[in-house]
mmCIF file of C-alpha atoms and ligand atoms in Angstrom:
data_model
loop_
_atom_site.group_PDB
_atom_site.id
_atom_site.type_symbol
_atom_site.label_atom_id
_atom_site.label_comp_id
_atom_site.label_asym_id
_atom_site.label_seq_id
_atom_site.Cartn_x
_atom_site.Cartn_y
_atom_site.Cartn_z
ATOM 1 C CA UNK A 11 -35.091 19.853 -25.091
ATOM 2 C CA UNK A 12 -38.202 20.767 -26.810
ATOM 3 C CA UNK A 13 -39.797 17.871 -28.799
ATOM 4 C CA UNK A 14 -38.946 18.178 -32.527
ATOM 5 C CA UNK A 15 -42.225 19.033 -33.728
ATOM 6 C CA UNK A 16 -42.629 22.105 -31.026
ATOM 7 C CA UNK A 17 -42.955 25.341 -32.722
ATOM 8 C CA UNK A 18 -43.580 28.219 -30.133
ATOM 9 C CA UNK A 19 -44.805 30.705 -32.582
ATOM 10 C CA UNK A 20 -47.496 28.379 -33.641
ATOM 11 C CA UNK A 21 -48.358 27.236 -30.252
ATOM 12 C CA UNK A 22 -48.513 30.990 -29.096
ATOM 13 C CA UNK A 23 -51.125 31.613 -32.192
ATOM 14 C CA UNK A 24 -53.082 28.694 -31.281
ATOM 15 C CA UNK A 25 -53.352 29.829 -27.770
ATOM 16 C CA UNK A 26 -54.302 33.201 -28.634
ATOM 17 C CA UNK A 27 -57.070 31.726 -31.063
ATOM 18 C CA UNK A 28 -58.350 29.600 -28.164
ATOM 19 C CA UNK A 29 -58.472 32.555 -25.879
ATOM 20 C CA UNK A 30 -60.633 34.366 -28.519
ATOM 21 C CA UNK A 31 -62.710 31.214 -28.947
ATOM 22 C CA UNK A 32 -63.741 30.952 -25.377
ATOM 23 C CA UNK A 33 -64.590 34.767 -25.251
ATOM 24 C CA UNK A 34 -61.665 35.216 -22.905
ATOM 25 C CA UNK A 35 -59.807 37.745 -25.332
ATOM 26 C CA UNK A 36 -61.924 40.178 -27.115
ATOM 27 C CA UNK A 37 -60.143 43.369 -27.208
ATOM 28 C CA UNK A 38 -57.506 43.600 -30.228
ATOM 29 C CA UNK A 39 -55.035 45.558 -27.919
ATOM 30 C CA UNK A 40 -54.818 42.736 -25.607
ATOM 31 C CA UNK A 41 -54.741 40.242 -28.336
ATOM 32 C CA UNK A 42 -51.545 42.009 -29.603
ATOM 33 C CA UNK A 43 -50.225 42.011 -26.092
ATOM 34 C CA UNK A 44 -50.501 37.966 -25.867
ATOM 35 C CA UNK A 45 -48.922 37.801 -29.233
ATOM 36 C CA UNK A 46 -45.790 39.584 -27.901
ATOM 37 C CA UNK A 47 -45.509 37.232 -24.856
ATOM 38 C CA UNK A 48 -44.028 33.487 -25.399
ATOM 39 C CA UNK A 49 -45.518 31.769 -22.405
ATOM 40 C CA UNK A 50 -42.798 29.223 -22.443
ATOM 41 C CA UNK A 51 -40.290 31.812 -21.516
ATOM 42 C CA UNK A 52 -41.978 32.217 -18.280
ATOM 43 C CA UNK A 53 -42.596 28.639 -17.181
ATOM 44 C CA UNK A 54 -39.766 27.417 -14.951
ATOM 45 C CA UNK A 55 -38.201 24.126 -15.019
ATOM 46 C CA UNK A 56 -39.451 22.362 -13.018
ATOM 47 C CA UNK A 57 -43.115 22.733 -12.825
ATOM 48 C CA UNK A 58 -45.183 20.411 -10.385
ATOM 49 C CA UNK A 59 -47.998 17.918 -11.081
ATOM 50 C CA UNK A 60 -49.865 15.180 -9.576
ATOM 51 C CA UNK A 61 -48.109 12.144 -8.825
ATOM 52 C CA UNK A 62 -49.853 9.907 -10.796
ATOM 53 C CA UNK A 63 -48.260 6.617 -9.629
ATOM 54 C CA UNK A 64 -49.471 7.219 -6.146
ATOM 55 C CA UNK A 65 -52.601 9.367 -6.716
ATOM 56 C CA UNK A 66 -52.542 10.741 -3.163
ATOM 57 C CA UNK A 67 -52.685 14.326 -3.944
ATOM 58 C CA UNK A 68 -48.990 14.808 -3.506
ATOM 59 C CA UNK A 69 -47.047 16.510 -6.679
ATOM 60 C CA UNK A 70 -43.643 15.620 -8.097
ATOM 61 C CA UNK A 71 -41.531 17.972 -10.347
ATOM 62 C CA UNK A 72 -41.500 17.802 -13.870
ATOM 63 C CA UNK A 73 -38.725 19.572 -16.048
ATOM 64 C CA UNK A 74 -37.915 20.474 -19.746
ATOM 65 C CA UNK A 75 -36.857 16.962 -20.317
ATOM 66 C CA UNK A 76 -40.240 15.544 -19.991
ATOM 67 C CA UNK A 77 -42.745 15.995 -22.745
ATOM 68 C CA UNK A 78 -45.436 17.002 -20.161
ATOM 69 C CA UNK A 79 -43.782 20.268 -19.690
ATOM 70 C CA UNK A 80 -43.729 21.137 -23.343
ATOM 71 C CA UNK A 81 -47.326 19.677 -23.956
ATOM 72 C CA UNK A 82 -48.545 22.293 -21.264
ATOM 73 C CA UNK A 83 -46.611 25.307 -21.536
ATOM 74 C CA UNK A 84 -49.199 26.647 -24.054
ATOM 75 C CA UNK A 85 -52.288 24.566 -22.768
ATOM 76 C CA UNK A 86 -55.218 26.622 -21.161
ATOM 77 C CA UNK A 87 -54.122 25.430 -17.401
ATOM 78 C CA UNK A 88 -52.633 26.900 -14.573
ATOM 79 C CA UNK A 89 -49.244 25.182 -13.856
ATOM 80 C CA UNK A 90 -48.032 24.749 -10.304
ATOM 81 C CA UNK A 91 -44.444 26.312 -10.288
ATOM 82 C CA UNK A 92 -43.691 26.208 -6.565
ATOM 83 C CA UNK A 93 -44.706 23.796 -3.752
ATOM 84 C CA UNK A 94 -44.515 24.303 0.138
ATOM 85 C CA UNK A 95 -43.096 27.783 -0.162
ATOM 86 C CA UNK A 96 -39.993 26.152 -1.965
ATOM 87 C CA UNK A 97 -39.275 23.412 0.596
ATOM 88 C CA UNK A 98 -41.119 20.472 -0.631
ATOM 89 C CA UNK A 99 -42.715 18.760 2.437
ATOM 90 C CA UNK A 100 -42.591 15.147 1.296
ATOM 91 C CA UNK A 101 -40.264 12.273 1.203
ATOM 92 C CA UNK A 102 -38.286 12.031 -2.037
ATOM 93 C CA UNK A 103 -38.943 15.756 -2.743
ATOM 94 C CA UNK A 104 -42.670 15.527 -3.145
ATOM 95 C CA UNK A 105 -44.691 18.464 -2.741
ATOM 96 C CA UNK A 106 -47.979 18.896 -0.858
ATOM 97 C CA UNK A 107 -49.258 22.475 -1.353
ATOM 98 C CA UNK A 108 -48.992 24.818 -4.261
ATOM 99 C CA UNK A 109 -47.485 27.874 -3.170
ATOM 100 C CA UNK A 110 -46.995 29.591 -6.601
ATOM 101 C CA UNK A 111 -48.367 29.181 -10.172
ATOM 102 C CA UNK A 112 -48.480 30.436 -13.496
ATOM 103 C CA UNK A 113 -52.126 31.120 -13.973
ATOM 104 C CA UNK A 114 -54.518 29.870 -16.509
ATOM 105 C CA UNK A 115 -54.176 32.128 -19.671
ATOM 106 C CA UNK A 116 -57.893 32.524 -20.230
ATOM 107 C CA UNK A 117 -58.381 33.585 -16.531
ATOM 108 C CA UNK A 118 -55.577 35.994 -17.062
ATOM 109 C CA UNK A 119 -57.044 37.090 -20.174
ATOM 110 C CA UNK A 120 -60.618 37.939 -18.504
ATOM 111 C CA UNK A 121 -58.873 39.714 -15.614
ATOM 112 C CA UNK A 122 -56.742 42.038 -17.848
ATOM 113 C CA UNK A 123 -59.846 42.860 -20.001
ATOM 114 C CA UNK A 124 -61.704 43.517 -16.759
ATOM 115 C CA UNK A 125 -58.877 45.986 -15.785
ATOM 116 C CA UNK A 126 -59.890 48.243 -18.756
ATOM 117 C CA UNK A 127 -56.714 50.405 -18.659
ATOM 118 C CA UNK A 128 -56.145 53.327 -20.856
ATOM 119 C CA UNK A 129 -53.167 53.698 -22.831
ATOM 120 C CA UNK A 130 -50.143 54.624 -20.426
ATOM 121 C CA UNK A 131 -52.067 53.894 -17.276
ATOM 122 C CA UNK A 132 -50.108 53.112 -14.425
ATOM 123 C CA UNK A 133 -50.642 49.568 -13.036
ATOM 124 C CA UNK A 134 -49.560 47.560 -9.747
ATOM 125 C CA UNK A 135 -49.661 44.005 -9.862
ATOM 126 C CA UNK A 136 -49.664 41.926 -6.854
ATOM 127 C CA UNK A 137 -48.240 38.516 -6.780
ATOM 128 C CA UNK A 138 -45.318 38.612 -9.517
ATOM 129 C CA UNK A 139 -44.781 34.738 -9.550
ATOM 130 C CA UNK A 140 -43.342 33.831 -13.047
ATOM 131 C CA UNK A 141 -43.662 37.385 -14.419
ATOM 132 C CA UNK A 142 -46.094 36.128 -17.212
ATOM 133 C CA UNK A 143 -48.848 38.258 -16.256
ATOM 134 C CA UNK A 144 -46.655 41.211 -15.837
ATOM 135 C CA UNK A 145 -44.942 40.726 -19.307
ATOM 136 C CA UNK A 146 -48.633 40.917 -20.693
ATOM 137 C CA UNK A 147 -49.177 44.338 -18.845
ATOM 138 C CA UNK A 148 -45.842 45.694 -20.075
ATOM 139 C CA UNK A 149 -46.477 44.673 -23.604
ATOM 140 C CA UNK A 150 -49.807 46.446 -23.435
ATOM 141 C CA UNK A 151 -49.021 49.781 -21.384
ATOM 142 C CA UNK A 152 -45.189 49.777 -21.602
ATOM 143 C CA UNK A 153 -42.804 48.257 -18.676
ATOM 144 C CA UNK A 154 -42.268 52.043 -17.428
ATOM 145 C CA UNK A 155 -45.938 51.882 -16.196
ATOM 146 C CA UNK A 156 -45.781 48.518 -14.596
ATOM 147 C CA UNK A 157 -44.938 47.813 -11.024
ATOM 148 C CA UNK A 158 -45.316 44.160 -9.516
ATOM 149 C CA UNK A 159 -44.544 43.084 -5.989
ATOM 150 C CA UNK A 160 -43.919 39.340 -4.857
ATOM 151 C CA UNK A 161 -43.610 38.253 -1.101
ATOM 152 C CA UNK A 162 -41.291 35.425 -1.706
ATOM 153 C CA UNK A 163 -37.776 36.701 -2.652
ATOM 154 C CA UNK A 164 -36.829 33.604 -4.580
ATOM 155 C CA UNK A 165 -39.884 34.007 -6.957
ATOM 156 C CA UNK A 166 -39.272 37.826 -7.053
ATOM 157 C CA UNK A 167 -35.796 37.369 -8.421
ATOM 158 C CA UNK A 168 -36.899 34.590 -10.814
ATOM 159 C CA UNK A 169 -39.647 36.557 -11.984
ATOM 160 C CA UNK A 170 -37.338 39.615 -12.485
ATOM 161 C CA UNK A 171 -34.897 37.455 -14.237
ATOM 162 C CA UNK A 172 -37.590 36.004 -16.655
ATOM 163 C CA UNK A 173 -38.853 39.644 -17.472
ATOM 164 C CA UNK A 174 -35.612 40.762 -18.155
ATOM 165 C CA UNK A 175 -34.514 37.747 -20.382
ATOM 166 C CA UNK A 176 -37.678 38.290 -22.570
ATOM 167 C CA UNK A 177 -36.931 41.992 -22.901
ATOM 168 C CA UNK A 178 -39.251 43.746 -20.211
ATOM 169 C CA UNK A 179 -37.896 45.788 -17.282
ATOM 170 C CA UNK A 180 -40.602 46.660 -15.129
ATOM 171 C CA UNK A 181 -40.372 47.600 -11.279
ATOM 172 C CA UNK A 182 -40.145 44.404 -9.532
ATOM 173 C CA UNK A 183 -40.470 44.612 -5.773
ATOM 174 C CA UNK A 184 -39.891 42.131 -3.252
ATOM 175 C CA UNK A 185 -42.280 42.789 -0.512
ATOM 176 C CA UNK A 186 -45.757 42.056 1.167
ATOM 177 C CA UNK A 187 -48.313 43.032 -1.563
ATOM 178 C CA UNK A 188 -51.017 43.700 1.142
ATOM 179 C CA UNK A 189 -48.920 47.036 1.753
ATOM 180 C CA UNK A 190 -49.192 47.824 -1.909
ATOM 181 C CA UNK A 191 -45.971 49.743 -2.999
ATOM 182 C CA UNK A 192 -46.348 53.148 -1.387
ATOM 183 C CA UNK A 193 -43.094 54.645 -3.177
ATOM 184 C CA UNK A 194 -44.652 53.993 -6.510
ATOM 185 C CA UNK A 195 -48.029 55.136 -5.922
ATOM 186 C CA UNK A 196 -50.420 56.532 -7.207
ATOM 187 C CA UNK A 197 -51.770 53.859 -9.672
ATOM 188 C CA UNK A 198 -54.643 53.961 -12.102
ATOM 189 C CA UNK A 199 -55.223 50.173 -11.650
ATOM 190 C CA UNK A 200 -54.595 47.518 -8.965
ATOM 191 C CA UNK A 201 -54.563 43.872 -10.341
ATOM 192 C CA UNK A 202 -54.186 41.181 -7.780
ATOM 193 C CA UNK A 203 -53.148 37.801 -9.170
ATOM 194 C CA UNK A 204 -53.656 36.223 -5.706
ATOM 195 C CA UNK A 205 -56.794 36.059 -3.551
ATOM 196 C CA UNK A 206 -57.899 38.288 -0.701
ATOM 197 C CA UNK A 207 -60.164 37.556 2.074
ATOM 198 C CA UNK A 208 -59.797 41.162 3.460
ATOM 199 C CA UNK A 209 -59.194 43.668 0.653
ATOM 200 C CA UNK A 210 -56.059 45.626 1.900
ATOM 201 C CA UNK A 211 -56.970 49.189 2.409
ATOM 202 C CA UNK A 212 -53.462 50.189 1.142
ATOM 203 C CA UNK A 213 -54.591 49.028 -2.326
ATOM 204 C CA UNK A 214 -57.549 51.769 -2.076
ATOM 205 C CA UNK A 215 -55.198 54.337 -0.731
ATOM 206 C CA UNK A 216 -52.632 53.807 -3.495
ATOM 207 C CA UNK A 217 -55.325 54.012 -6.243
ATOM 208 C CA UNK A 218 -56.232 57.338 -7.776
ATOM 209 C CA UNK A 219 -59.805 58.406 -7.418
ATOM 210 C CA UNK A 220 -61.645 57.099 -10.391
ATOM 211 C CA UNK A 221 -59.233 54.188 -10.715
ATOM 212 C CA UNK A 222 -60.086 50.595 -10.005
ATOM 213 C CA UNK A 223 -58.914 47.331 -8.273
ATOM 214 C CA UNK A 224 -59.631 43.819 -9.660
ATOM 215 C CA UNK A 225 -59.055 41.153 -7.471
ATOM 216 C CA UNK A 226 -60.238 37.683 -6.640
ATOM 217 C CA UNK A 227 -61.957 37.730 -3.166
ATOM 218 C CA UNK A 228 -63.759 35.066 -1.051
ATOM 219 C CA UNK A 229 -63.086 33.024 2.029
ATOM 220 C CA UNK A 230 -62.703 29.474 2.962
ATOM 221 C CA UNK A 231 -66.405 28.578 2.596
ATOM 222 C CA UNK A 232 -67.281 30.057 -0.823
ATOM 223 C CA UNK A 233 -66.142 29.919 -4.415
ATOM 224 C CA UNK A 234 -63.595 32.921 -5.003
ATOM 225 C CA UNK A 235 -65.281 35.665 -6.906
ATOM 226 C CA UNK A 236 -63.435 38.087 -9.253
ATOM 227 C CA UNK A 237 -64.164 41.661 -7.782
ATOM 228 C CA UNK A 238 -63.975 45.016 -9.400
ATOM 229 C CA UNK A 239 -63.814 47.952 -7.153
ATOM 230 C CA UNK A 240 -64.063 51.529 -8.247
ATOM 231 C CA UNK A 241 -62.289 54.061 -5.794
ATOM 232 C CA UNK A 242 -64.029 57.133 -5.142
ATOM 233 C CA UNK A 243 -62.909 60.652 -4.173
ATOM 234 C CA UNK A 244 -63.481 59.755 -0.356
ATOM 235 C CA UNK A 245 -60.931 57.043 -0.443
ATOM 236 C CA UNK A 246 -63.682 54.214 -0.237
ATOM 237 C CA UNK A 247 -63.845 51.556 -2.857
ATOM 238 C CA UNK A 248 -67.007 49.832 -4.022
ATOM 239 C CA UNK A 249 -68.076 47.106 -6.431
ATOM 240 C CA UNK A 250 -69.244 43.878 -7.151
ATOM 241 C CA UNK A 251 -68.346 40.133 -8.303
ATOM 242 C CA UNK A 252 -68.035 40.135 -12.041
ATOM 243 C CA UNK A 253 -67.234 36.269 -12.350
ATOM 244 C CA UNK A 254 -65.059 33.563 -10.777
ATOM 245 C CA UNK A 255 -61.376 33.522 -10.103
ATOM 246 C CA UNK A 256 -60.041 30.571 -8.250
ATOM 247 C CA UNK A 257 -56.806 31.864 -6.848
ATOM 248 C CA UNK A 258 -54.279 30.942 -3.914
ATOM 249 C CA UNK A 259 -54.730 33.099 -0.799
ATOM 250 C CA UNK A 260 -52.256 35.795 -0.060
ATOM 251 C CA UNK A 261 -49.673 34.509 2.021
ATOM 252 C CA UNK A 262 -50.898 35.961 5.561
ATOM 253 C CA UNK A 263 -54.550 35.281 4.768
ATOM 254 C CA UNK A 264 -54.164 31.356 3.859
ATOM 255 C CA UNK A 265 -56.637 28.740 4.777
ATOM 256 C CA UNK A 266 -55.795 26.428 7.936
ATOM 257 C CA UNK A 267 -53.815 23.409 6.739
ATOM 258 C CA UNK A 268 -55.609 20.123 7.447
ATOM 259 C CA UNK A 269 -58.568 18.003 6.460
ATOM 260 C CA UNK A 270 -61.902 18.725 7.641
ATOM 261 C CA UNK A 271 -61.791 15.561 9.949
ATOM 262 C CA UNK A 272 -58.890 17.225 11.644
ATOM 263 C CA UNK A 273 -61.680 19.544 12.962
ATOM 264 C CA UNK A 274 -64.450 17.264 13.726
ATOM 265 C CA UNK A 275 -64.464 15.802 17.354
ATOM 266 C CA UNK A 276 -66.447 12.533 16.528
ATOM 267 C CA UNK A 277 -66.847 11.937 20.202
ATOM 268 C CA UNK A 278 -68.477 15.207 21.272
ATOM 269 C CA UNK A 279 -71.881 15.257 22.300
ATOM 270 C CA UNK A 280 -74.063 15.930 19.525
ATOM 271 C CA UNK A 281 -77.277 17.877 19.306
ATOM 272 C CA UNK A 282 -79.793 16.568 16.836
ATOM 273 C CA UNK A 283 -82.542 18.348 14.778
ATOM 274 C CA UNK A 284 -84.208 18.313 11.488
ATOM 275 C CA UNK A 285 -84.135 20.897 8.538
ATOM 276 C CA UNK A 286 -86.035 21.659 5.309
ATOM 277 C CA UNK A 287 -83.000 23.423 3.685
ATOM 278 C CA UNK A 288 -81.740 21.351 1.045
ATOM 279 C CA UNK A 289 -77.765 21.391 1.563
ATOM 280 C CA UNK A 290 -77.300 21.442 -2.107
ATOM 281 C CA UNK A 291 -78.468 25.010 -2.380
ATOM 282 C CA UNK A 292 -76.065 26.401 0.332
ATOM 283 C CA UNK A 293 -73.025 24.672 -1.747
ATOM 284 C CA UNK A 294 -73.872 25.601 -5.305
ATOM 285 C CA UNK A 295 -70.424 27.163 -6.720
ATOM 286 C CA UNK A 296 -71.191 30.993 -7.389
ATOM 287 C CA UNK A 297 -74.756 30.968 -6.478
ATOM 288 C CA UNK A 298 -76.459 33.671 -4.308
ATOM 289 C CA UNK A 299 -76.983 31.001 -1.253
ATOM 290 C CA UNK A 300 -73.644 29.956 -1.325
ATOM 291 C CA UNK A 301 -72.273 33.914 -1.126
ATOM 292 C CA UNK A 302 -74.944 34.739 1.574
ATOM 293 C CA UNK A 303 -73.803 31.854 3.975
ATOM 294 C CA UNK A 304 -70.195 32.420 3.157
ATOM 295 C CA UNK A 305 -70.152 36.066 3.923
ATOM 296 C CA UNK A 306 -72.459 35.906 6.940
ATOM 297 C CA UNK A 307 -71.073 32.765 8.826
ATOM 298 C CA UNK A 308 -67.681 33.789 9.985
ATOM 299 C CA UNK A 309 -64.904 31.040 10.033
ATOM 300 C CA UNK A 310 -67.233 28.744 8.195
ATOM 301 C CA UNK A 311 -65.517 25.729 6.174
ATOM 302 C CA UNK A 312 -67.177 22.872 4.599
ATOM 303 C CA UNK A 313 -66.693 19.472 2.944
ATOM 304 C CA UNK A 314 -69.263 17.398 0.754
ATOM 305 C CA UNK A 315 -69.300 13.864 0.350
ATOM 306 C CA UNK A 316 -71.560 12.120 -2.190
ATOM 307 C CA UNK A 317 -72.443 8.304 -1.341
ATOM 308 C CA UNK A 318 -70.604 5.786 -3.178
ATOM 309 C CA UNK A 319 -73.591 3.788 -4.098
ATOM 310 C CA UNK A 320 -76.359 4.882 -6.582
ATOM 311 C CA UNK A 321 -78.680 6.166 -3.987
ATOM 312 C CA UNK A 322 -77.970 10.015 -4.601
ATOM 313 C CA UNK A 323 -77.547 10.518 -0.734
ATOM 314 C CA UNK A 324 -74.673 12.823 0.355
ATOM 315 C CA UNK A 325 -73.394 14.439 3.586
ATOM 316 C CA UNK A 326 -72.426 18.198 3.989
ATOM 317 C CA UNK A 327 -70.108 18.547 6.836
ATOM 318 C CA UNK A 328 -69.801 22.330 8.164
ATOM 319 C CA UNK A 329 -67.130 23.235 10.876
ATOM 320 C CA UNK A 330 -64.846 26.031 12.076
ATOM 321 C CA UNK A 331 -61.424 25.738 13.535
ATOM 322 C CA UNK A 332 -62.556 26.132 17.182
ATOM 323 C CA UNK A 333 -64.220 23.089 17.743
ATOM 324 C CA UNK A 334 -67.897 23.629 16.302
ATOM 325 C CA UNK A 335 -69.341 21.317 13.404
ATOM 326 C CA UNK A 336 -72.378 20.208 11.977
ATOM 327 C CA UNK A 337 -73.511 17.534 9.520
ATOM 328 C CA UNK A 338 -76.558 17.338 7.241
ATOM 329 C CA UNK A 339 -77.458 14.023 5.793
ATOM 330 C CA UNK A 340 -79.256 14.623 2.210
ATOM 331 C CA UNK A 341 -81.485 11.629 0.703
ATOM 332 C CA UNK A 342 -83.334 12.441 -2.193
ATOM 333 C CA UNK A 343 -87.066 13.199 -2.354
ATOM 334 C CA UNK A 344 -87.432 13.423 1.430
ATOM 335 C CA UNK A 345 -87.668 17.145 1.881
ATOM 336 C CA UNK A 346 -86.560 16.990 5.552
ATOM 337 C CA UNK A 347 -82.820 16.220 6.551
ATOM 338 C CA UNK A 348 -81.175 15.109 9.760
ATOM 339 C CA UNK A 349 -78.786 17.422 11.187
ATOM 340 C CA UNK A 350 -76.234 16.914 13.915
ATOM 341 C CA UNK A 351 -74.429 19.686 15.751
ATOM 342 C CA UNK A 352 -71.595 19.816 18.226
ATOM 343 C CA UNK A 353 -69.082 22.382 19.991
ATOM 344 C CA UNK A 354 -69.491 25.785 21.006
ATOM 345 C CA UNK A 355 -71.678 27.267 18.107
ATOM 346 C CA UNK A 356 -74.750 25.955 16.374
ATOM 347 C CA UNK A 357 -73.103 26.184 13.066
ATOM 348 C CA UNK A 358 -76.203 24.695 11.081
ATOM 349 C CA UNK A 359 -78.608 27.414 12.773
ATOM 350 C CA UNK A 360 -76.214 30.073 11.487
ATOM 351 C CA UNK A 361 -76.504 28.907 8.082
ATOM 352 C CA UNK A 362 -80.061 28.390 8.121
ATOM 353 C CA UNK A 363 -80.658 32.046 9.099
ATOM 354 C CA UNK A 364 -78.658 32.937 6.391
ATOM 355 C CA UNK A 365 -80.429 30.974 4.069
ATOM 356 C CA UNK A 366 -83.775 32.460 5.633
ATOM 357 C CA UNK A 367 -82.400 35.758 5.017
ATOM 358 C CA UNK A 368 -81.435 35.202 1.430
ATOM 359 C CA UNK A 369 -84.928 33.638 0.615
ATOM 360 C CA UNK A 370 -86.798 36.430 1.915
ATOM 361 C CA UNK A 371 -84.444 39.018 -0.026
ATOM 362 C CA UNK A 372 -86.041 37.254 -3.140
ATOM 363 C CA UNK A 373 -83.199 34.828 -3.554
ATOM 364 C CA UNK A 374 -80.645 37.129 -5.022
ATOM 365 C CA UNK A 375 -77.968 36.029 -7.324
ATOM 366 C CA UNK A 376 -74.365 36.515 -6.346
ATOM 367 C CA UNK A 377 -73.948 39.271 -8.656
ATOM 368 C CA UNK A 378 -76.408 41.352 -6.782
ATOM 369 C CA UNK A 379 -74.096 41.470 -3.955
ATOM 370 C CA UNK A 380 -71.411 44.232 -3.455
ATOM 371 C CA UNK A 381 -68.461 45.173 -1.152
ATOM 372 C CA UNK A 382 -67.314 48.382 0.057
ATOM 373 C CA UNK A 383 -63.803 48.726 1.412
ATOM 374 C CA UNK A 384 -62.949 51.501 3.426
ATOM 375 C CA UNK A 385 -60.438 52.689 6.138
ATOM 376 C CA UNK A 386 -62.906 50.889 8.888
ATOM 377 C CA UNK A 387 -62.715 47.528 6.988
ATOM 378 C CA UNK A 388 -65.085 45.866 4.364
ATOM 379 C CA UNK A 389 -68.715 45.225 4.408
ATOM 380 C CA UNK A 390 -71.216 43.451 1.898
ATOM 381 C CA UNK A 391 -74.416 44.648 0.667
ATOM 382 C CA UNK A 392 -77.158 43.932 -1.652
ATOM 383 C CA UNK A 393 -77.961 45.913 -4.666
ATOM 384 C CA UNK A 394 -76.745 49.319 -3.520
ATOM 385 C CA UNK A 395 -73.680 50.257 -0.753
ATOM 386 C CA UNK A 396 -76.342 51.896 1.362
ATOM 387 C CA UNK A 397 -78.703 48.758 1.156
ATOM 388 C CA UNK A 398 -77.045 47.106 4.213
ATOM 389 C CA UNK A 399 -78.637 43.519 4.489
ATOM 390 C CA UNK A 400 -81.135 43.165 7.548
ATOM 391 C CA UNK A 401 -78.680 40.844 9.240
ATOM 392 C CA UNK A 402 -75.278 42.558 9.195
ATOM 393 C CA UNK A 403 -72.781 40.391 7.290
ATOM 394 C CA UNK A 404 -69.780 39.863 9.408
ATOM 395 C CA UNK A 405 -66.760 38.995 7.075
ATOM 396 C CA UNK A 406 -65.098 35.804 7.976
ATOM 397 C CA UNK A 407 -61.926 36.508 10.039
HETATM 398 C C1 SAM B 8 -50.948 32.716 -8.805
HETATM 399 S S1 SAM B 8 -49.378 33.331 -8.443
HETATM 400 C C2 SAM B 8 -49.447 34.777 -9.409
HETATM 401 C C3 SAM B 8 -49.087 34.424 -11.054
HETATM 402 C C4 SAM B 8 -48.533 35.416 -11.704
HETATM 403 N N1 SAM B 8 -49.147 36.730 -11.813
HETATM 404 C C5 SAM B 8 -47.647 35.019 -12.846
HETATM 405 O O1 SAM B 8 -48.113 35.593 -13.870
HETATM 406 O O2 SAM B 8 -47.122 34.003 -12.903
HETATM 407 C C6 SAM B 8 -49.568 33.994 -6.932
HETATM 408 C C7 SAM B 8 -48.392 34.905 -6.150
HETATM 409 O O3 SAM B 8 -48.755 35.703 -5.294
HETATM 410 C C8 SAM B 8 -47.525 35.700 -4.239
HETATM 411 N N2 SAM B 8 -48.090 36.097 -3.165
HETATM 412 C C9 SAM B 8 -48.799 35.555 -2.053
HETATM 413 N N3 SAM B 8 -48.846 36.550 -1.064
HETATM 414 C C10 SAM B 8 -48.630 37.709 -1.512
HETATM 415 C C11 SAM B 8 -48.331 39.008 -0.773
HETATM 416 N N4 SAM B 8 -48.710 39.207 0.131
HETATM 417 N N5 SAM B 8 -47.599 39.742 -1.559
HETATM 418 C C12 SAM B 8 -47.227 39.503 -2.712
HETATM 419 N N6 SAM B 8 -47.250 38.654 -3.536
HETATM 420 C C13 SAM B 8 -47.967 37.534 -2.808
HETATM 421 C C14 SAM B 8 -47.310 34.174 -4.240
HETATM 422 O O4 SAM B 8 -46.007 33.791 -3.628
HETATM 423 C C15 SAM B 8 -47.399 33.622 -5.499
HETATM 424 O O5 SAM B 8 -46.277 33.694 -6.296
#
């Protein structure tokens, strides 16, 4: 039961005002849409929250009988709504990994505004989950113009039920969204609410020329960027990062499970060297160097540890899942840092080569890079699609 002072209408107006104040909701048509969709109707019982009593990264279910549920349904946070693909992995029903969530409202608003649909545009949403984002699309464009696809059958059914209960009947498809929904194509817009490492060409094929695709995009190394791709007559999509969009991965493009230390063989024969590249530069979230490294060193993953004392020292661990690893020890005001590497690749040399390329290119910001998606795959460029970078940027597998 809601607490006695819970007023959904008031909370919704407060949320919309907040989205306006933070600059996420500027278009009055999207504002009207948000005001038509009570978020609590889409938040399932239970949601999942960190287990504060153990503080070990595992999650516990929190239902409507808990004040936490009501405090958070209109907060500007994402809420985990499924763990471990619906089968909580831990003892006593605790969950390890979030596998579905209701997204953060301000991120939802920014992505919907970036979609810039004209009235009556046909939209395909990838990742139905709770149905909240889909309801917003229905409120803005009409349910008859909205198709949404969810890979998880339980979630697809739950999302459909929530949409129906709230009064919207878009086409809800249970299937693999990387295939798009060919039977309903073409679309004017494709909106992915799940992140891609490889943008499926099916999304390009199913978008009308002149239409666009909004999708979170990235890899295991770098911060996930929000991409807007425009689809041309030639069936090729091109575009750039327009912001940040932290999202879970498409189900078949997920990161490896496991921690960094699972992939580092501490007994391996180590090659030592020194570098003048400050490791902070290559991990700055959303920075150009992070992007250059993340898109040119295939399969790269990382972990960063600050020293627990006040020394300001830190260690960057780089690794892939095939036995290569490197560590770089940062010490303040030294200017040269110790590197250790092991395994079949010299991971740090690859990272350093990407940084040297990036510095010679004038240290471009992330937003100067772009992506082209064609039948032949995807490739990264700088400034203009024809301006392939000197060292071809392979995209991580
Ligand atoms: C962050 S949630 C989406 C939030 C949702 N739009 C909402 O408003 O509640 C991401 C969803 O994408 C789904 N998903 C993952 N891979 C998918 C795929 N290949 N096709 C369709 N859905 C997928 C997940 O099961 C998850 O429910």
